[in-house]
Coordinates of C-alpha atoms in Angstrom, one line a residue:
Chain U
M1188 CA 18.5 194.6 39.7
P1189 CA 17.7 195.5 43.4
L1190 CA 17.7 199.1 44.3
L1191 CA 20.6 198.6 46.8
E1192 CA 22.7 197.0 44.1
N1193 CA 22.0 200.0 42.0
L1194 CA 23.0 202.3 44.7
W1195 CA 26.2 200.5 45.8
G1196 CA 27.3 198.5 42.8
K1197 CA 29.7 195.6 43.6
K1198 CA 31.5 197.7 46.1
P1199 CA 30.4 201.0 47.7
S1200 CA 30.9 203.3 44.8
R1201 CA 31.8 206.9 45.1
K1202 CA 34.0 209.0 43.1
S1203 CA 36.8 207.9 45.5
D1204 CA 36.9 204.4 43.9
K1205 CA 36.9 205.7 40.4
K1206 CA 39.4 208.4 41.1
K1207 CA 41.7 206.6 43.4
K1208 CA 44.6 207.2 41.1
G1209 CA 43.3 210.5 39.8
S1210 CA 44.7 213.9 40.8
S1211 CA 44.0 215.1 44.3
N1212 CA 43.1 218.6 45.2
Y1213 CA 45.1 218.8 48.4
A1214 CA 45.7 222.6 48.4
Y1215 CA 42.1 223.4 47.6
A1216 CA 40.6 220.9 50.0
V1217 CA 43.0 221.8 52.9
T1218 CA 42.2 225.5 52.4
R1219 CA 38.5 224.9 52.5
V1220 CA 38.9 222.7 55.6
R1221 CA 41.1 225.3 57.3
A1222 CA 38.3 227.8 56.8
M1223 CA 35.8 225.3 58.1
K1224 CA 38.0 224.6 61.1
S1225 CA 38.1 228.3 61.9
K1226 CA 34.3 228.2 62.4
L1227 CA 34.6 225.6 65.1
L1228 CA 33.8 226.9 68.6
P1229 CA 36.9 228.4 70.3
K1230 CA 37.8 226.9 73.6
E1231 CA 36.8 230.1 75.4
S1232 CA 33.2 229.4 74.4
Y1233 CA 32.9 226.3 76.6
P1234 CA 33.3 228.0 80.1
R1235 CA 30.7 230.5 78.9
L1236 CA 28.4 227.7 77.8
L1237 CA 28.8 226.0 81.1
N1238 CA 27.5 229.1 82.9
M1239 CA 24.4 229.2 80.7
G1240 CA 21.0 227.7 81.3
I1241 CA 19.4 225.3 78.8
D1242 CA 17.4 228.1 77.0
E1243 CA 20.5 230.2 76.6
I1244 CA 22.4 227.2 75.2
T1245 CA 19.6 226.4 72.8
R1246 CA 19.7 230.0 71.6
F1247 CA 23.5 229.8 71.3
I1248 CA 23.2 226.6 69.2
Q1249 CA 20.5 228.2 67.1
E1250 CA 22.7 231.2 66.3
S1251 CA 25.8 229.1 65.5
E1252 CA 26.7 226.9 62.6
Y1253 CA 23.9 224.6 63.6
K1254 CA 21.1 227.1 62.9
N1255 CA 19.9 225.4 59.7
D1256 CA 19.9 222.0 61.4
V1257 CA 17.9 223.2 64.3
D1258 CA 15.4 225.0 62.1
E1259 CA 15.0 221.9 59.9
L1260 CA 14.4 219.6 62.9
A1261 CA 12.5 221.9 65.2
M1262 CA 9.1 220.7 63.9
K1263 CA 9.9 217.1 64.8
Y1264 CA 12.0 217.3 68.0
S1265 CA 12.4 219.5 71.0
G1266 CA 14.8 220.0 74.0
G1267 CA 17.8 217.7 74.2
D1268 CA 16.6 215.5 71.3
L1269 CA 16.5 218.5 69.0
A1270 CA 20.0 219.6 70.0
E1271 CA 21.3 216.0 69.6
H1272 CA 19.7 215.4 66.2
A1273 CA 20.8 218.8 65.0
L1274 CA 24.4 218.0 66.0
N1275 CA 24.2 214.6 64.3
R1276 CA 22.6 216.1 61.1
N1277 CA 25.3 218.8 61.0
L1278 CA 28.0 216.2 61.4
A1279 CA 26.6 214.1 58.6
L1280 CA 26.3 217.2 56.3
T1281 CA 29.8 218.4 57.2
Y1282 CA 31.3 215.1 56.5
D1283 CA 29.4 214.8 53.2
K1284 CA 30.8 218.2 52.3
L1285 CA 34.3 216.9 52.9
V1286 CA 33.6 214.0 50.6
R1287 CA 32.3 216.4 47.9
I1288 CA 35.2 218.9 48.1
T1289 CA 37.9 216.3 47.9
T1290 CA 39.0 214.4 44.8
G1291 CA 41.3 211.6 43.9
E1292 CA 43.2 209.7 46.5
L1293 CA 42.4 212.4 49.1
N1294 CA 38.7 211.7 48.6
Y1295 CA 39.5 207.9 48.8
L1296 CA 41.2 208.3 52.2
V1297 CA 38.4 210.6 53.6
V1298 CA 35.7 208.2 52.5
A1299 CA 37.7 205.3 54.0
Y1300 CA 38.0 207.1 57.3
L1301 CA 34.3 208.0 57.4
K1302 CA 33.2 204.4 56.9
R1303 CA 33.1 204.2 60.7
Y1304 CA 29.6 205.6 60.4
D1305 CA 28.6 202.8 58.0
I1306 CA 29.8 200.4 60.6
W1307 CA 27.8 202.2 63.2
N1308 CA 24.7 202.1 61.0
I1309 CA 25.0 198.4 60.3
K1310 CA 25.4 197.7 64.0
T1311 CA 22.3 199.7 64.8
L1312 CA 20.3 198.0 62.0
L1313 CA 21.2 194.6 63.3
R1314 CA 20.6 195.5 66.9
G1315 CA 17.2 197.0 66.1
K1316 CA 16.0 194.2 63.9
L1317 CA 17.3 191.5 66.3
Y1318 CA 15.4 193.0 69.2
N1319 CA 12.3 194.2 67.3
A1320 CA 12.9 197.9 67.7
S1321 CA 10.4 200.0 65.7
V1322 CA 11.5 201.3 62.3
E1323 CA 11.1 204.9 63.7
D1324 CA 13.5 204.1 66.6
I1325 CA 16.1 202.5 64.2
L1326 CA 15.9 205.5 61.8
E1327 CA 16.4 207.9 64.7
S1328 CA 19.5 206.0 65.7
L1329 CA 21.2 206.2 62.3
I1330 CA 23.8 208.7 61.4
A1331 CA 24.2 209.2 57.7
A1332 CA 27.7 210.5 57.8
G1333 CA 29.4 207.5 56.0
E1334 CA 29.2 206.1 52.6
F1335 CA 25.6 204.7 52.8
T1336 CA 22.9 207.1 51.9
Y1337 CA 20.1 207.8 54.3
T1338 CA 17.6 206.5 51.6
S1339 CA 19.3 203.1 51.4
M1340 CA 19.5 202.8 55.1
S1341 CA 15.8 203.7 55.5
E1342 CA 15.1 201.0 53.0
L1343 CA 17.1 198.5 55.1
A1344 CA 15.5 199.7 58.4
A1345 CA 12.1 198.9 56.8
K1346 CA 13.0 195.3 56.3
A1347 CA 11.2 192.8 58.5
T1348 CA 14.1 190.7 59.8
Y1349 CA 17.9 191.0 60.3
Q1350 CA 18.4 188.3 57.6
E1351 CA 16.7 190.6 55.1
V1352 CA 18.9 193.4 56.3
I1353 CA 22.0 191.3 55.7
E1354 CA 20.7 190.2 52.3
G1355 CA 20.2 193.9 51.5
L1356 CA 24.0 194.4 52.2
K1357 CA 24.9 191.6 49.8
Y1358 CA 26.9 193.9 47.5
T1359 CA 28.9 195.5 50.2
E1360 CA 32.3 194.5 51.6
Y1361 CA 30.6 193.6 54.9
Y1362 CA 28.5 190.8 53.5
P1363 CA 30.9 187.9 54.0
L1364 CA 31.3 188.8 57.7
L1365 CA 27.6 189.5 58.2
Q1366 CA 26.7 186.0 56.8
K1367 CA 28.3 184.6 60.0
F1368 CA 25.6 186.3 62.1
D1369 CA 23.2 183.7 63.5
G1370 CA 21.2 185.9 65.8
T1371 CA 23.2 184.9 68.9
N1372 CA 26.7 186.3 68.2
L1373 CA 26.0 190.0 67.9
A1374 CA 28.9 191.1 70.1
Y1375 CA 31.3 189.0 68.0
I1376 CA 30.0 190.5 64.8
E1377 CA 30.1 194.0 66.2
N1378 CA 33.8 193.5 67.3
E1379 CA 34.7 192.0 64.0
L1380 CA 33.0 194.9 62.1
D1381 CA 35.1 197.4 64.1
K1382 CA 38.3 195.4 63.4
M1383 CA 37.3 195.2 59.8
Y1384 CA 36.9 198.9 59.6
Y1385 CA 40.5 199.5 60.9
A1386 CA 41.9 196.8 58.7
G1387 CA 40.1 198.4 55.7
L1388 CA 41.4 201.8 56.6
F1389 CA 45.0 200.5 56.8
E1390 CA 44.4 198.8 53.5
A1391 CA 43.2 202.1 52.0
I1392 CA 46.2 203.9 53.2
G1393 CA 48.4 201.2 51.8
K1394 CA 52.1 201.0 52.5
P1395 CA 52.9 204.5 53.7
R1396 CA 55.8 205.8 51.6
S1397 CA 55.0 209.5 51.3
K1398 CA 55.2 211.8 54.3
D1399 CA 51.4 212.4 53.8
R1400 CA 50.6 208.8 54.2
K1401 CA 53.0 208.3 57.0
L1402 CA 51.3 211.0 59.0
F1403 CA 47.9 209.8 58.2
T1404 CA 48.9 206.3 59.3
K1405 CA 50.4 207.7 62.5
V1406 CA 47.1 209.4 63.4
V1407 CA 45.1 206.2 62.8
K1408 CA 47.6 204.1 64.6
L1409 CA 47.4 206.5 67.5
E1410 CA 43.6 206.1 67.5
V1411 CA 44.0 202.3 67.5
D1412 CA 46.4 202.5 70.5
V1413 CA 44.0 204.8 72.4
K1414 CA 41.1 202.5 71.7
N1415 CA 43.1 199.4 72.7
L1416 CA 44.4 201.0 75.8
I1417 CA 40.9 202.0 76.9
N1418 CA 39.6 198.6 76.2
L1419 CA 42.5 196.9 78.1
F1420 CA 41.6 199.0 81.1
R1421 CA 37.9 198.1 80.7
L1422 CA 38.7 194.4 80.5
K1423 CA 41.2 194.4 83.4
K1424 CA 38.6 196.3 85.5
A1425 CA 36.0 193.7 84.6
G1426 CA 38.3 190.9 85.8
V1427 CA 39.0 189.4 82.3
V1428 CA 42.5 187.9 82.5
Q1429 CA 42.6 185.2 79.9
L1430 CA 44.8 186.1 76.9
D1431 CA 42.6 184.3 74.5
E1432 CA 39.6 186.3 75.8
I1433 CA 41.4 189.7 75.5
M1434 CA 43.3 189.3 72.3
P1435 CA 40.2 188.9 70.0
L1436 CA 39.1 192.3 71.3
M1437 CA 42.3 194.1 70.3
I1438 CA 42.6 196.0 67.1
E1439 CA 45.7 195.3 65.1
G1440 CA 48.0 198.0 63.9
G1441 CA 48.6 200.2 66.9
L1442 CA 51.4 202.7 67.1
E1443 CA 53.3 201.7 70.2
L1444 CA 51.4 199.4 72.5
K1445 CA 52.3 195.7 72.6
T1446 CA 48.8 194.5 73.2
E1447 CA 49.7 190.8 73.7
K1448 CA 52.3 191.6 76.3
L1449 CA 50.0 194.1 78.1
A1450 CA 47.0 191.7 78.0
S1451 CA 49.0 189.0 79.7
L1452 CA 50.1 191.2 82.7
Q1453 CA 48.5 191.6 86.1
Y1454 CA 47.0 195.0 86.7
D1455 CA 50.0 196.5 88.6
E1456 CA 52.5 195.2 86.1
F1457 CA 50.3 196.4 83.3
V1458 CA 50.3 199.9 84.8
N1459 CA 54.1 199.8 85.3
E1460 CA 54.5 198.8 81.7
L1461 CA 52.5 201.7 80.5
Q1462 CA 54.9 204.1 82.3
R1463 CA 57.3 203.4 79.4
T1464 CA 54.8 204.6 76.8
Q1465 CA 54.0 208.1 75.5
Y1466 CA 50.5 207.8 77.0
W1467 CA 51.7 207.7 80.6
D1468 CA 51.8 211.5 81.1
A1469 CA 48.2 211.7 80.0
I1470 CA 46.9 209.0 82.4
S1471 CA 49.2 209.0 85.4
G1472 CA 47.2 209.7 88.5
V1473 CA 44.1 208.0 87.3
T1474 CA 45.2 204.4 87.0
G1475 CA 44.9 203.2 90.6
S1476 CA 43.5 199.7 90.9
D1477 CA 40.8 201.0 93.2
M1478 CA 39.4 203.6 90.8
A1479 CA 35.7 203.6 90.7
S1480 CA 35.3 204.9 87.2
L1481 CA 37.3 204.8 84.0
N1482 CA 35.6 208.0 82.7
T1483 CA 38.4 210.4 83.6
L1484 CA 41.0 208.1 82.1
E1485 CA 39.0 207.8 78.9
S1486 CA 38.5 211.6 78.5
R1487 CA 42.2 212.2 79.2
L1488 CA 43.2 209.7 76.5
T1489 CA 40.8 211.3 74.1
R1490 CA 42.3 214.7 74.9
Y1491 CA 45.8 213.3 74.3
Y1492 CA 44.7 211.9 70.9
L1493 CA 43.1 215.2 69.9
E1494 CA 46.2 217.1 70.9
S1495 CA 48.5 214.7 69.0
S1496 CA 46.4 214.9 65.9
T1497 CA 46.5 218.7 66.0
I1498 CA 50.3 218.7 66.4
L1499 CA 50.6 216.3 63.5
S1500 CA 48.3 218.4 61.3
H1501 CA 50.7 221.3 61.8
V1502 CA 53.7 219.2 60.8
S1503 CA 52.6 218.8 57.3
P1504 CA 49.9 221.4 56.3
I1505 CA 49.0 220.3 52.8
T1506 CA 48.2 216.7 53.4
V1507 CA 45.2 214.6 54.4
V1508 CA 46.1 215.0 58.1
P1509 CA 44.6 218.5 58.5
I1510 CA 41.3 217.1 57.0
L1511 CA 41.4 214.2 59.4
D1512 CA 42.2 216.6 62.2
Y1513 CA 39.2 218.6 61.3
I1514 CA 36.9 215.5 61.2
I1515 CA 38.1 214.6 64.7
H1516 CA 37.7 218.1 66.1
K1517 CA 34.3 218.6 64.5
N1518 CA 33.2 215.3 66.1
N1519 CA 34.7 216.5 69.4
E1520 CA 32.8 219.8 69.2
A1521 CA 29.5 218.0 68.6
T1522 CA 30.4 215.7 71.6
N1523 CA 31.2 218.6 73.8
L1524 CA 28.0 220.5 72.9
R1525 CA 26.0 217.4 73.5
I1526 CA 27.7 216.8 76.9
I1527 CA 26.9 220.3 78.0
F1528 CA 23.3 220.3 76.7
R1529 CA 22.4 216.8 77.9
G1530 CA 24.3 217.3 81.1
K1531 CA 22.5 220.6 81.9
E1532 CA 19.1 219.1 80.9
T1533 CA 19.5 216.1 83.1
G1534 CA 20.8 218.0 86.1
L1535 CA 24.4 216.8 86.2
S1536 CA 26.7 219.0 88.2
D1537 CA 28.8 221.6 86.3
E1538 CA 31.9 220.0 87.8
L1539 CA 31.0 216.6 86.4
I1540 CA 30.1 218.1 83.0
K1541 CA 33.4 219.9 82.9
D1542 CA 35.3 216.7 83.7
Q1543 CA 33.8 215.1 80.6
L1544 CA 34.6 217.9 78.2
V1545 CA 37.7 217.5 75.9
I1546 CA 38.6 221.1 75.2
I1547 CA 41.6 221.7 72.9
Chain I
M1189 CA -24.6 186.0 121.2
A1190 CA -27.9 187.5 122.2
Q1191 CA -29.0 186.5 125.7
Q1192 CA -32.7 186.0 124.7
D1193 CA -31.7 183.4 122.1
V1194 CA -30.0 181.2 124.7
K1195 CA -31.9 178.5 126.4
P1196 CA -30.9 178.7 130.1
T1197 CA -30.1 175.0 130.6
R1198 CA -27.2 173.3 132.4
S1199 CA -25.9 171.8 129.1
E1200 CA -25.8 175.2 127.6
L1201 CA -24.0 176.5 130.6
I1202 CA -21.4 173.7 130.3
N1203 CA -21.0 174.5 126.6
L1204 CA -20.6 178.2 127.3
K1205 CA -17.9 177.5 129.9
K1206 CA -16.1 175.4 127.3
K1207 CA -16.4 178.3 124.8
I1208 CA -15.1 180.8 127.3
K1209 CA -12.2 178.7 128.1
L1210 CA -11.4 178.2 124.4
S1211 CA -11.8 181.9 123.6
E1212 CA -9.6 182.9 126.5
S1213 CA -6.8 180.5 125.3
G1214 CA -7.4 181.7 121.8
H1215 CA -7.1 185.3 122.9
K1216 CA -3.9 184.5 124.7
L1217 CA -2.4 182.8 121.7
L1218 CA -3.5 185.5 119.3
K1219 CA -1.9 188.1 121.6
M1220 CA 1.3 186.2 121.6
K1221 CA 1.1 185.9 117.8
R1222 CA 0.5 189.6 117.5
D1223 CA 3.5 190.5 119.7
G1224 CA 5.6 188.0 117.8
L1225 CA 4.6 189.5 114.4
I1226 CA 5.3 193.0 115.7
L1227 CA 8.8 191.9 116.7
E1228 CA 9.4 190.3 113.3
F1229 CA 8.0 193.4 111.6
F1230 CA 10.4 195.7 113.4
K1231 CA 13.3 193.4 112.6
I1232 CA 12.4 193.5 108.9
L1233 CA 11.6 197.3 109.1
N1234 CA 15.3 198.1 109.9
E1235 CA 16.5 195.9 107.1
A1236 CA 14.0 197.4 104.7
R1237 CA 14.9 200.9 105.7
N1238 CA 18.6 200.1 104.9
V1239 CA 17.7 198.5 101.6
R1240 CA 15.4 201.5 100.7
T1241 CA 18.3 203.8 101.3
E1242 CA 20.6 201.7 99.2
L1243 CA 17.9 201.5 96.5
D1244 CA 17.6 205.3 96.4
A1245 CA 21.4 205.6 96.2
A1246 CA 21.5 203.0 93.4
F1247 CA 18.7 204.8 91.5
A1248 CA 20.5 208.1 91.8
K1249 CA 23.7 206.5 90.6
S1250 CA 22.2 204.7 87.7
T1251 CA 20.4 207.9 86.6
E1252 CA 23.6 209.8 86.8
K1253 CA 25.4 207.1 84.8
I1254 CA 22.8 206.9 82.0
N1255 CA 22.7 210.7 81.8
L1256 CA 26.4 210.8 81.6
A1257 CA 26.5 208.1 78.9
S1258 CA 23.8 209.8 76.9
A1259 CA 25.7 213.1 77.2
V1260 CA 29.0 211.6 76.1
N1261 CA 27.8 209.0 73.5
G1262 CA 24.5 210.6 72.6
M1263 CA 21.1 209.2 73.4
V1264 CA 21.1 207.7 69.9
A1265 CA 24.1 205.5 70.8
V1266 CA 22.8 204.6 74.2
R1267 CA 19.5 203.6 72.7
S1268 CA 21.1 201.6 70.0
T1269 CA 23.4 199.8 72.5
A1270 CA 20.4 199.1 74.7
F1271 CA 18.8 197.1 71.9
T1272 CA 21.5 194.5 72.5
A1273 CA 20.2 193.6 76.0
K1274 CA 19.2 190.2 74.8
E1275 CA 18.4 188.3 78.0
S1276 CA 16.1 189.6 80.6
P1277 CA 16.8 188.7 84.2
E1278 CA 14.7 185.8 85.5
I1279 CA 12.8 186.0 88.8
Q1280 CA 11.9 183.0 90.9
L1281 CA 9.1 183.3 93.4
S1282 CA 8.8 181.0 96.4
G1283 CA 7.2 181.4 99.8
H1284 CA 8.3 180.9 103.4
N1285 CA 6.4 181.0 106.7
I1286 CA 6.7 183.6 109.4
M1287 CA 4.2 182.7 112.2
G1288 CA 1.7 181.4 109.8
V1289 CA 2.1 184.3 107.3
V1290 CA 3.3 183.2 103.9
V1291 CA 5.8 185.8 102.7
P1292 CA 7.6 185.8 99.3
K1293 CA 11.1 184.7 98.8
I1294 CA 12.4 186.3 95.5
S1295 CA 15.5 185.0 93.9
S1296 CA 16.9 186.1 90.6
T1297 CA 19.3 184.8 87.9
G1298 CA 20.9 186.7 85.1
V1299 CA 20.9 190.2 86.7
R1300 CA 24.7 190.5 86.9
K1301 CA 26.3 190.0 83.6
S1302 CA 29.9 189.9 82.6
L1303 CA 31.2 192.3 79.9
Y1304 CA 30.9 189.5 77.4
E1305 CA 27.3 188.5 78.3
R1306 CA 25.8 192.0 77.8
G1307 CA 25.5 191.4 74.0
Y1308 CA 27.2 194.6 72.8
G1309 CA 30.6 194.7 71.1
I1310 CA 33.4 195.8 73.4
I1311 CA 35.5 197.6 70.7
G1312 CA 32.8 200.0 69.6
T1313 CA 31.6 201.0 73.0
N1314 CA 33.2 202.7 76.0
S1315 CA 33.4 202.7 79.8
Y1316 CA 30.4 205.0 80.1
I1317 CA 28.2 202.3 78.6
D1318 CA 29.8 199.6 80.9
E1319 CA 29.4 201.7 84.0
T1320 CA 25.7 202.5 83.1
A1321 CA 25.1 198.7 82.6
D1322 CA 26.8 198.0 86.0
A1323 CA 24.8 200.6 87.8
Y1324 CA 21.5 199.3 86.3
E1325 CA 22.3 195.7 87.2
D1326 CA 23.0 196.9 90.8
L1327 CA 19.7 198.8 90.8
V1328 CA 17.7 195.7 89.6
E1329 CA 19.3 193.6 92.4
K1330 CA 18.3 196.3 94.9
I1331 CA 14.8 196.4 93.5
I1332 CA 14.4 192.7 93.9
T1333 CA 15.7 192.7 97.5
A1334 CA 13.5 195.7 98.3
A1335 CA 10.4 194.0 96.6
E1336 CA 10.9 190.9 98.8
L1337 CA 11.3 192.9 102.0
E1338 CA 8.6 195.4 101.4
T1339 CA 6.1 192.7 100.3
T1340 CA 7.0 190.8 103.5
M1341 CA 6.4 194.0 105.5
K1342 CA 3.1 194.5 103.8
R1343 CA 1.9 190.9 104.5
L1344 CA 3.1 191.1 108.1
L1345 CA 1.3 194.4 108.6
D1346 CA -1.9 193.0 107.1
E1347 CA -1.6 190.0 109.4
I1348 CA -0.8 192.1 112.5
E1349 CA -3.9 194.2 111.7
K1350 CA -6.0 191.1 111.3
T1351 CA -4.7 189.5 114.5
K1352 CA -5.2 192.8 116.4
R1353 CA -8.8 192.9 115.2
R1354 CA -9.3 189.3 116.4
V1355 CA -7.7 190.0 119.7
N1356 CA -9.8 193.0 120.3
A1357 CA -12.9 191.2 119.2
L1358 CA -12.3 188.4 121.6
E1359 CA -11.2 190.7 124.4
F1360 CA -13.9 193.3 124.1
K1361 CA -16.8 191.6 122.4
V1362 CA -16.8 187.8 122.3
I1363 CA -15.5 186.9 125.8
P1364 CA -17.5 189.6 127.6
E1365 CA -20.7 188.5 125.8
L1366 CA -20.1 184.9 126.6
I1367 CA -19.5 185.8 130.3
A1368 CA -22.7 187.8 130.3
T1369 CA -24.6 185.0 128.8
M1370 CA -23.1 182.6 131.3
K1371 CA -24.1 184.9 134.1
F1372 CA -27.6 185.1 132.6
I1373 CA -27.9 181.4 132.4
R1374 CA -26.6 180.9 135.9
F1375 CA -29.0 183.5 137.2
A1376 CA -31.9 181.9 135.2
L1377 CA -31.0 178.4 136.5
E1378 CA -30.9 179.8 140.1
E1379 CA -34.1 181.5 139.5
M1380 CA -35.7 178.3 138.2
E1381 CA -34.3 176.4 141.3
R1382 CA -35.8 179.0 143.6
E1383 CA -39.2 178.8 141.8
N1384 CA -39.1 175.0 142.1
T1385 CA -38.3 175.2 145.8
F1386 CA -41.1 177.7 146.3
R1387 CA -43.5 175.6 144.1
L1388 CA -42.6 172.5 146.2
K1389 CA -43.2 174.4 149.4
R1390 CA -46.6 175.5 148.1
V1391 CA -47.5 171.9 147.0
K1392 CA -46.4 170.7 150.4
A1393 CA -48.5 173.3 152.2
R1394 CA -51.6 172.5 150.1
M1395 CA -51.2 168.8 150.8
R1396 CA -51.0 169.6 154.5
D1397 CA -54.2 171.7 154.3

């Protein structure tokens, strides 16, 4: 039996699958996660970091939760690469810890949510193999925070062609879709993988009957809405107007947005329609048809999503939502630190760096 | 042309006169060509200066965009997305003539791509990636325009230099030497004529004696 079949079995196998119907340790896991969340950088740290030079920021990161990761990778990387890989490693280890400390259906939901990193890794493997990137480059681009282990991904990265990579994923749920990849339709496959991820996540949540599931669904649906909204703005800005071109790029299952209606509208009508949604307060003032960049709009929507997930996590404290909230905030912390470090390193102005930060 | 190598004959004098006439008309034409090339050069210089300014701005913008995209998405994500750039732009080179100087005409296809043609999935990426790709497409276009103009300028400068050297050579070396040789031949012929006259007078005097 091939090694990957051993590793993954018929479906990606973790204790989540086996214990889907087992007892969940909500109280224990949420308490651990609350403790972990208290170690996230407080928002007061960011203005201080913005005033520091690169050496000071490096020292700051070395003395924080990222110490072990920096020490581990310091031999291999330096400067911005070291910081970025340390942040990615820390993220992967933190998420792995979440998977380890949760059991039963809680674990099942966490694993289902973290599968986004598997999607990311599959995309990177396909991109790398299709365009003959070196194994080293591909390995550096992988983030082992999902269900696939780093060893199995390294094995896939060492394959000679993308066909072999796809064959290596034969025993995963992604195989039927990946079989449609013919070397020319990467964008289609990437979009379908992303949609498959959300479809799989909604399937994992099931029909939300309990308050717990309803909240979890709401956070995911909110994320879908935010993603769809950003993509609608991107497509409208790029001049894509055909409904049959836009709709395949929309993720199904959003909270409030009627994507089909929004997609069919001209830009001004589209913006008017958004005024009736909960997202308007977050984006009003940055939706002019002459705006040069969507960056501000995107960071405002991300901030709105983070704030909403935090509020929802307080609504029901002993549910999966605080764990999801922690995952999102941990990711945001890594993103913020990377923005500051890379921004400083590449000489971006403090004002520009500050605009990109999502500080909650 | 060294004067001592010239045979002071009438036919040589006629040839020299023809050469001087030719050189003088050549000199006049080359001077006109040089002036024309200088005019063309200054016309392109202004255009090239503008394009260079635009190129510098496009480079600064694309650098800022890629730095921003790397900061927000991570270098890892940007690198991974960059793997999807499946089609390189194609450059077609042809030439056109400016006063006898063949300068390149560069046209390109596939530089500007729509969101769909870039090869990466829309759902999994964000506007930072789009704007970086936009900025780099703009930069490549500017590089192509600048390459065309700057190569044209370089070729024109080479030709101006060459023409200037020819004009100077004709004006200060070839034509003065030809004139000097012509004077030498004319003088030699006159001298020979005087010698002949003197010789004839001597012969006539001897015959009289």
